[in-house]
Amino acid sequence: MGWTTAVTRLGGDHQIAAVAWNDLETRYAEPHRHYHDLRHATAVAHDSGALAVAFGLSARERALVAIAAWTHDVVYDARPGEDEQASAAWTRAELTNAGVPEADIARAEGLILATIDHSAPGDDLLATALLDADLAVLGAPPEVYEEYASGVRAEYSIYSDEDWRAGRTAVLENLLARPRLYRSDIARARWEGKARENLATELTRWRDTDPHHR
């Protein structure tokens, strides 16, 4: 579901939503973005929408998932936590401006904030659709995963190779230690196996280039 369609489905003004979309596109096109760009937002909107339908969510719930998918990285400066909070604030401001009801604004805001640590109540199907879709790239074909990994490294170019290797290795080890990467059985069946292969391959590569890991 597109951004303007989602906003209008929640009772928001179409023209105001269209103006907000222009700002969203501009933000996602910022030159320092190498992975967290409009392609990523589009992929998350697509995958979360498919999961939302599979979960039997209502039209209003699907609109909320779509809004969160489109805007969860609208502010991105490679500052984990701060970026998501700023993205949630952008979303609140734009939805308020469009006349969306406060309850819906708060729900969309909460979904975006859930992407900070990728946690939410187990029975929150809206969050499950969003969070599983946000990690879908982990289970992508190897060449797509490689593009993702390279893009994220470029976004964190401020860090030295040694510091990045240490941080990235820790992230990969943490992900592989989880009993399951995806919250829903649907996403797990679709992406879990390939995701673990991709993560293990990248982890092996970083360990092989670590002079302290022999």
mmCIF file of C-alpha atoms in Angstrom:
data_model
loop_
_atom_site.group_PDB
_atom_site.id
_atom_site.type_symbol
_atom_site.label_atom_id
_atom_site.label_comp_id
_atom_site.label_asym_id
_atom_site.label_seq_id
_atom_site.Cartn_x
_atom_site.Cartn_y
_atom_site.Cartn_z
ATOM 1 C CA MET A 1 0.000 0.000 0.000
ATOM 2 C CA GLY A 2 1.327 3.420 -0.930
ATOM 3 C CA TRP A 3 1.924 6.218 1.562
ATOM 4 C CA THR A 4 -0.817 8.551 0.351
ATOM 5 C CA THR A 5 -3.326 5.710 0.115
ATOM 6 C CA ALA A 6 -2.508 4.664 3.672
ATOM 7 C CA VAL A 7 -2.847 8.198 5.030
ATOM 8 C CA THR A 8 -6.187 8.768 3.309
ATOM 9 C CA ARG A 9 -7.443 5.381 4.525
ATOM 10 C CA LEU A 10 -6.931 6.705 8.057
ATOM 11 C CA GLY A 11 -8.929 9.815 7.234
ATOM 12 C CA GLY A 12 -5.995 12.043 6.346
ATOM 13 C CA ASP A 13 -5.954 14.734 3.673
ATOM 14 C CA HIS A 14 -4.684 13.413 0.324
ATOM 15 C CA GLN A 15 -3.006 16.638 -0.807
ATOM 16 C CA ILE A 16 -1.162 17.119 2.475
ATOM 17 C CA ALA A 17 -0.067 13.487 2.332
ATOM 18 C CA ALA A 18 1.249 14.036 -1.205
ATOM 19 C CA VAL A 19 3.360 16.993 -0.049
ATOM 20 C CA ALA A 20 4.730 14.874 2.806
ATOM 21 C CA TRP A 21 5.602 12.151 0.295
ATOM 22 C CA ASN A 22 7.724 14.625 -1.659
ATOM 23 C CA ASP A 23 9.701 15.379 1.504
ATOM 24 C CA LEU A 24 9.987 11.658 2.246
ATOM 25 C CA GLU A 25 11.399 10.983 -1.234
ATOM 26 C CA THR A 26 13.924 13.783 -0.826
ATOM 27 C CA ARG A 27 15.076 12.436 2.516
ATOM 28 C CA TYR A 28 15.482 8.873 1.259
ATOM 29 C CA ALA A 29 17.582 10.197 -1.641
ATOM 30 C CA GLU A 30 20.205 11.769 0.631
ATOM 31 C CA PRO A 31 23.719 10.981 -0.650
ATOM 32 C CA HIS A 32 24.968 9.368 2.565
ATOM 33 C CA ARG A 33 22.389 6.599 2.275
ATOM 34 C CA HIS A 34 23.693 3.433 0.658
ATOM 35 C CA TYR A 35 21.169 0.919 1.999
ATOM 36 C CA HIS A 36 18.545 2.786 4.019
ATOM 37 C CA ASP A 37 17.095 4.472 0.954
ATOM 38 C CA LEU A 38 13.762 4.417 -0.865
ATOM 39 C CA ARG A 39 14.454 0.949 -2.247
ATOM 40 C CA HIS A 40 14.662 -0.370 1.310
ATOM 41 C CA ALA A 41 11.494 1.440 2.382
ATOM 42 C CA THR A 42 9.686 0.143 -0.699
ATOM 43 C CA ALA A 43 10.804 -3.426 0.013
ATOM 44 C CA VAL A 44 9.675 -3.201 3.634
ATOM 45 C CA ALA A 45 6.323 -1.727 2.593
ATOM 46 C CA HIS A 46 5.851 -4.562 0.082
ATOM 47 C CA ASP A 47 6.872 -7.400 2.386
ATOM 48 C CA SER A 48 5.043 -6.046 5.439
ATOM 49 C CA GLY A 49 1.942 -5.534 3.325
ATOM 50 C CA ALA A 50 2.021 -9.141 2.170
ATOM 51 C CA LEU A 51 2.444 -10.352 5.744
ATOM 52 C CA ALA A 52 -0.348 -8.062 6.964
ATOM 53 C CA VAL A 53 -2.701 -9.598 4.418
ATOM 54 C CA ALA A 54 -1.585 -13.106 5.367
ATOM 55 C CA PHE A 55 -2.237 -12.284 9.036
ATOM 56 C CA GLY A 56 -5.775 -11.169 8.169
ATOM 57 C CA LEU A 57 -5.311 -7.590 9.353
ATOM 58 C CA SER A 58 -8.066 -5.067 8.671
ATOM 59 C CA ALA A 59 -7.731 -2.314 6.070
ATOM 60 C CA ARG A 60 -7.041 0.222 8.810
ATOM 61 C CA GLU A 61 -4.390 -1.988 10.402
ATOM 62 C CA ARG A 62 -2.737 -2.564 7.032
ATOM 63 C CA ALA A 63 -2.645 1.208 6.523
ATOM 64 C CA LEU A 64 -0.876 1.645 9.858
ATOM 65 C CA VAL A 65 1.705 -0.989 8.930
ATOM 66 C CA ALA A 66 2.243 0.709 5.564
ATOM 67 C CA ILE A 67 2.786 4.127 7.130
ATOM 68 C CA ALA A 68 5.348 2.719 9.559
ATOM 69 C CA ALA A 69 7.083 0.826 6.760
ATOM 70 C CA TRP A 70 7.436 3.901 4.570
ATOM 71 C CA THR A 71 8.650 6.176 7.350
ATOM 72 C CA HIS A 72 10.639 4.013 9.781
ATOM 73 C CA ASP A 73 13.938 5.228 8.274
ATOM 74 C CA VAL A 74 12.813 8.610 6.909
ATOM 75 C CA VAL A 75 15.422 10.203 9.182
ATOM 76 C CA TYR A 76 18.716 8.323 8.947
ATOM 77 C CA ASP A 77 22.132 9.528 10.061
ATOM 78 C CA ALA A 78 23.575 6.179 11.228
ATOM 79 C CA ARG A 79 22.658 6.985 14.835
ATOM 80 C CA PRO A 80 20.796 3.935 16.159
ATOM 81 C CA GLY A 81 17.912 4.860 18.409
ATOM 82 C CA GLU A 82 18.080 8.556 17.614
ATOM 83 C CA ASP A 83 17.194 7.904 13.963
ATOM 84 C CA GLU A 84 14.096 5.905 14.829
ATOM 85 C CA GLN A 85 12.951 8.487 17.360
ATOM 86 C CA ALA A 86 13.403 11.254 14.803
ATOM 87 C CA SER A 87 11.569 9.203 12.164
ATOM 88 C CA ALA A 88 8.681 8.655 14.578
ATOM 89 C CA ALA A 89 8.580 12.391 15.290
ATOM 90 C CA TRP A 90 8.523 13.178 11.550
ATOM 91 C CA THR A 91 5.659 10.729 11.099
ATOM 92 C CA ARG A 92 3.703 12.202 14.002
ATOM 93 C CA ALA A 93 4.099 15.718 12.626
ATOM 94 C CA GLU A 94 3.057 14.790 9.096
ATOM 95 C CA LEU A 95 0.073 12.659 10.166
ATOM 96 C CA THR A 96 -1.065 15.387 12.538
ATOM 97 C CA ASN A 97 -0.817 17.917 9.722
ATOM 98 C CA ALA A 98 -2.895 15.621 7.498
ATOM 99 C CA GLY A 99 -5.621 15.305 10.129
ATOM 100 C CA VAL A 100 -5.163 11.654 11.052
ATOM 101 C CA PRO A 101 -6.769 10.721 14.420
ATOM 102 C CA GLU A 102 -4.448 10.766 17.450
ATOM 103 C CA ALA A 103 -4.979 7.084 18.244
ATOM 104 C CA ASP A 104 -3.739 6.111 14.791
ATOM 105 C CA ILE A 105 -0.799 8.506 15.018
ATOM 106 C CA ALA A 106 0.247 7.017 18.341
ATOM 107 C CA ARG A 107 -0.022 3.485 16.939
ATOM 108 C CA ALA A 108 2.113 4.301 13.896
ATOM 109 C CA GLU A 109 4.621 6.060 16.123
ATOM 110 C CA GLY A 110 4.839 3.016 18.381
ATOM 111 C CA LEU A 111 5.448 0.707 15.438
ATOM 112 C CA ILE A 112 8.375 2.818 14.252
ATOM 113 C CA LEU A 113 9.869 2.936 17.747
ATOM 114 C CA ALA A 114 9.626 -0.870 17.910
ATOM 115 C CA THR A 115 12.312 -1.027 15.209
ATOM 116 C CA ILE A 116 14.875 0.375 17.678
ATOM 117 C CA ASP A 117 15.408 -2.980 19.371
ATOM 118 C CA HIS A 118 13.082 -5.066 17.202
ATOM 119 C CA SER A 119 10.871 -6.084 20.074
ATOM 120 C CA ALA A 120 7.129 -5.923 20.665
ATOM 121 C CA PRO A 121 4.480 -8.031 22.398
ATOM 122 C CA GLY A 122 4.240 -11.440 20.799
ATOM 123 C CA ASP A 123 0.587 -10.963 19.871
ATOM 124 C CA ASP A 124 1.159 -7.616 18.112
ATOM 125 C CA LEU A 125 0.617 -8.685 14.520
ATOM 126 C CA LEU A 126 1.135 -5.177 13.128
ATOM 127 C CA ALA A 127 4.594 -5.004 14.699
ATOM 128 C CA THR A 128 5.313 -8.562 13.572
ATOM 129 C CA ALA A 129 4.536 -7.665 9.957
ATOM 130 C CA LEU A 130 6.815 -4.620 10.113
ATOM 131 C CA LEU A 131 9.712 -6.166 12.027
ATOM 132 C CA ASP A 132 9.822 -9.371 9.992
ATOM 133 C CA ALA A 133 9.745 -7.364 6.754
ATOM 134 C CA ASP A 134 12.539 -5.093 7.984
ATOM 135 C CA LEU A 135 14.780 -8.177 8.316
ATOM 136 C CA ALA A 136 13.693 -9.810 5.056
ATOM 137 C CA VAL A 137 16.951 -8.718 3.385
ATOM 138 C CA LEU A 138 18.844 -11.132 5.631
ATOM 139 C CA GLY A 139 17.141 -13.977 3.791
ATOM 140 C CA ALA A 140 17.650 -12.520 0.323
ATOM 141 C CA PRO A 141 19.734 -14.188 -2.412
ATOM 142 C CA PRO A 142 23.480 -13.966 -1.617
ATOM 143 C CA GLU A 143 24.191 -11.193 -4.144
ATOM 144 C CA VAL A 144 21.398 -9.031 -2.710
ATOM 145 C CA TYR A 145 22.621 -9.699 0.828
ATOM 146 C CA GLU A 146 26.146 -8.689 -0.209
ATOM 147 C CA GLU A 147 24.818 -5.410 -1.582
ATOM 148 C CA TYR A 148 23.010 -4.800 1.702
ATOM 149 C CA ALA A 149 26.101 -5.563 3.799
ATOM 150 C CA SER A 150 28.282 -3.306 1.642
ATOM 151 C CA GLY A 151 25.698 -0.535 1.819
ATOM 152 C CA VAL A 152 25.508 -0.618 5.587
ATOM 153 C CA ARG A 153 29.314 -0.568 5.815
ATOM 154 C CA ALA A 154 29.380 2.523 3.591
ATOM 155 C CA GLU A 155 26.829 4.244 5.826
ATOM 156 C CA TYR A 156 29.133 3.688 8.785
ATOM 157 C CA SER A 157 32.290 4.762 6.948
ATOM 158 C CA ILE A 158 33.213 6.968 9.915
ATOM 159 C CA TYR A 159 34.465 3.803 11.632
ATOM 160 C CA SER A 160 37.800 2.159 10.881
ATOM 161 C CA ASP A 161 37.870 -1.325 9.379
ATOM 162 C CA GLU A 162 39.051 -2.732 12.694
ATOM 163 C CA ASP A 163 36.290 -1.072 14.693
ATOM 164 C CA TRP A 164 33.680 -2.033 12.113
ATOM 165 C CA ARG A 165 34.871 -5.652 12.070
ATOM 166 C CA ALA A 166 34.537 -5.869 15.852
ATOM 167 C CA GLY A 167 31.098 -4.275 15.908
ATOM 168 C CA ARG A 168 29.748 -6.158 12.932
ATOM 169 C CA THR A 169 31.046 -9.478 14.236
ATOM 170 C CA ALA A 170 29.214 -8.905 17.507
ATOM 171 C CA VAL A 171 25.986 -8.081 15.655
ATOM 172 C CA LEU A 172 26.242 -11.193 13.497
ATOM 173 C CA GLU A 173 27.019 -13.448 16.448
ATOM 174 C CA ASN A 174 24.046 -12.016 18.339
ATOM 175 C CA LEU A 175 21.702 -12.622 15.423
ATOM 176 C CA LEU A 176 22.904 -16.192 14.891
ATOM 177 C CA ALA A 177 22.506 -16.941 18.602
ATOM 178 C CA ARG A 178 18.794 -16.164 18.504
ATOM 179 C CA PRO A 179 16.516 -19.212 18.509
ATOM 180 C CA ARG A 180 14.599 -17.607 15.647
ATOM 181 C CA LEU A 181 15.273 -14.514 13.561
ATOM 182 C CA TYR A 182 11.664 -13.922 12.559
ATOM 183 C CA ARG A 183 8.595 -13.535 14.747
ATOM 184 C CA SER A 184 6.058 -15.180 12.445
ATOM 185 C CA ASP A 185 6.029 -18.723 11.125
ATOM 186 C CA ILE A 186 5.296 -17.360 7.647
ATOM 187 C CA ALA A 187 8.423 -15.193 7.582
ATOM 188 C CA ARG A 188 10.470 -17.902 9.193
ATOM 189 C CA ALA A 189 9.508 -20.413 6.523
ATOM 190 C CA ARG A 190 10.312 -17.923 3.800
ATOM 191 C CA TRP A 191 13.586 -16.363 5.002
ATOM 192 C CA GLU A 192 15.083 -18.059 8.082
ATOM 193 C CA GLY A 193 17.190 -20.729 6.401
ATOM 194 C CA LYS A 194 18.788 -18.440 3.824
ATOM 195 C CA ALA A 195 19.237 -15.698 6.431
ATOM 196 C CA ARG A 196 21.301 -17.968 8.656
ATOM 197 C CA GLU A 197 23.430 -19.007 5.688
ATOM 198 C CA ASN A 198 24.063 -15.379 4.718
ATOM 199 C CA LEU A 199 24.865 -14.293 8.267
ATOM 200 C CA ALA A 200 27.223 -17.234 8.823
ATOM 201 C CA THR A 201 29.015 -16.542 5.532
ATOM 202 C CA GLU A 202 29.560 -12.898 6.420
ATOM 203 C CA LEU A 203 30.681 -13.784 9.950
ATOM 204 C CA THR A 204 33.232 -16.257 8.587
ATOM 205 C CA ARG A 205 34.586 -13.611 6.239
ATOM 206 C CA TRP A 206 35.079 -11.085 9.050
ATOM 207 C CA ARG A 207 36.719 -13.687 11.276
ATOM 208 C CA ASP A 208 39.079 -14.726 8.475
ATOM 209 C CA THR A 209 40.269 -11.128 8.104
ATOM 210 C CA ASP A 210 40.685 -10.586 11.860
ATOM 211 C CA PRO A 211 44.376 -10.824 12.846
ATOM 212 C CA HIS A 212 43.330 -11.530 16.430
ATOM 213 C CA HIS A 213 41.063 -14.450 15.487
ATOM 214 C CA ARG A 214 43.285 -17.342 14.546
#
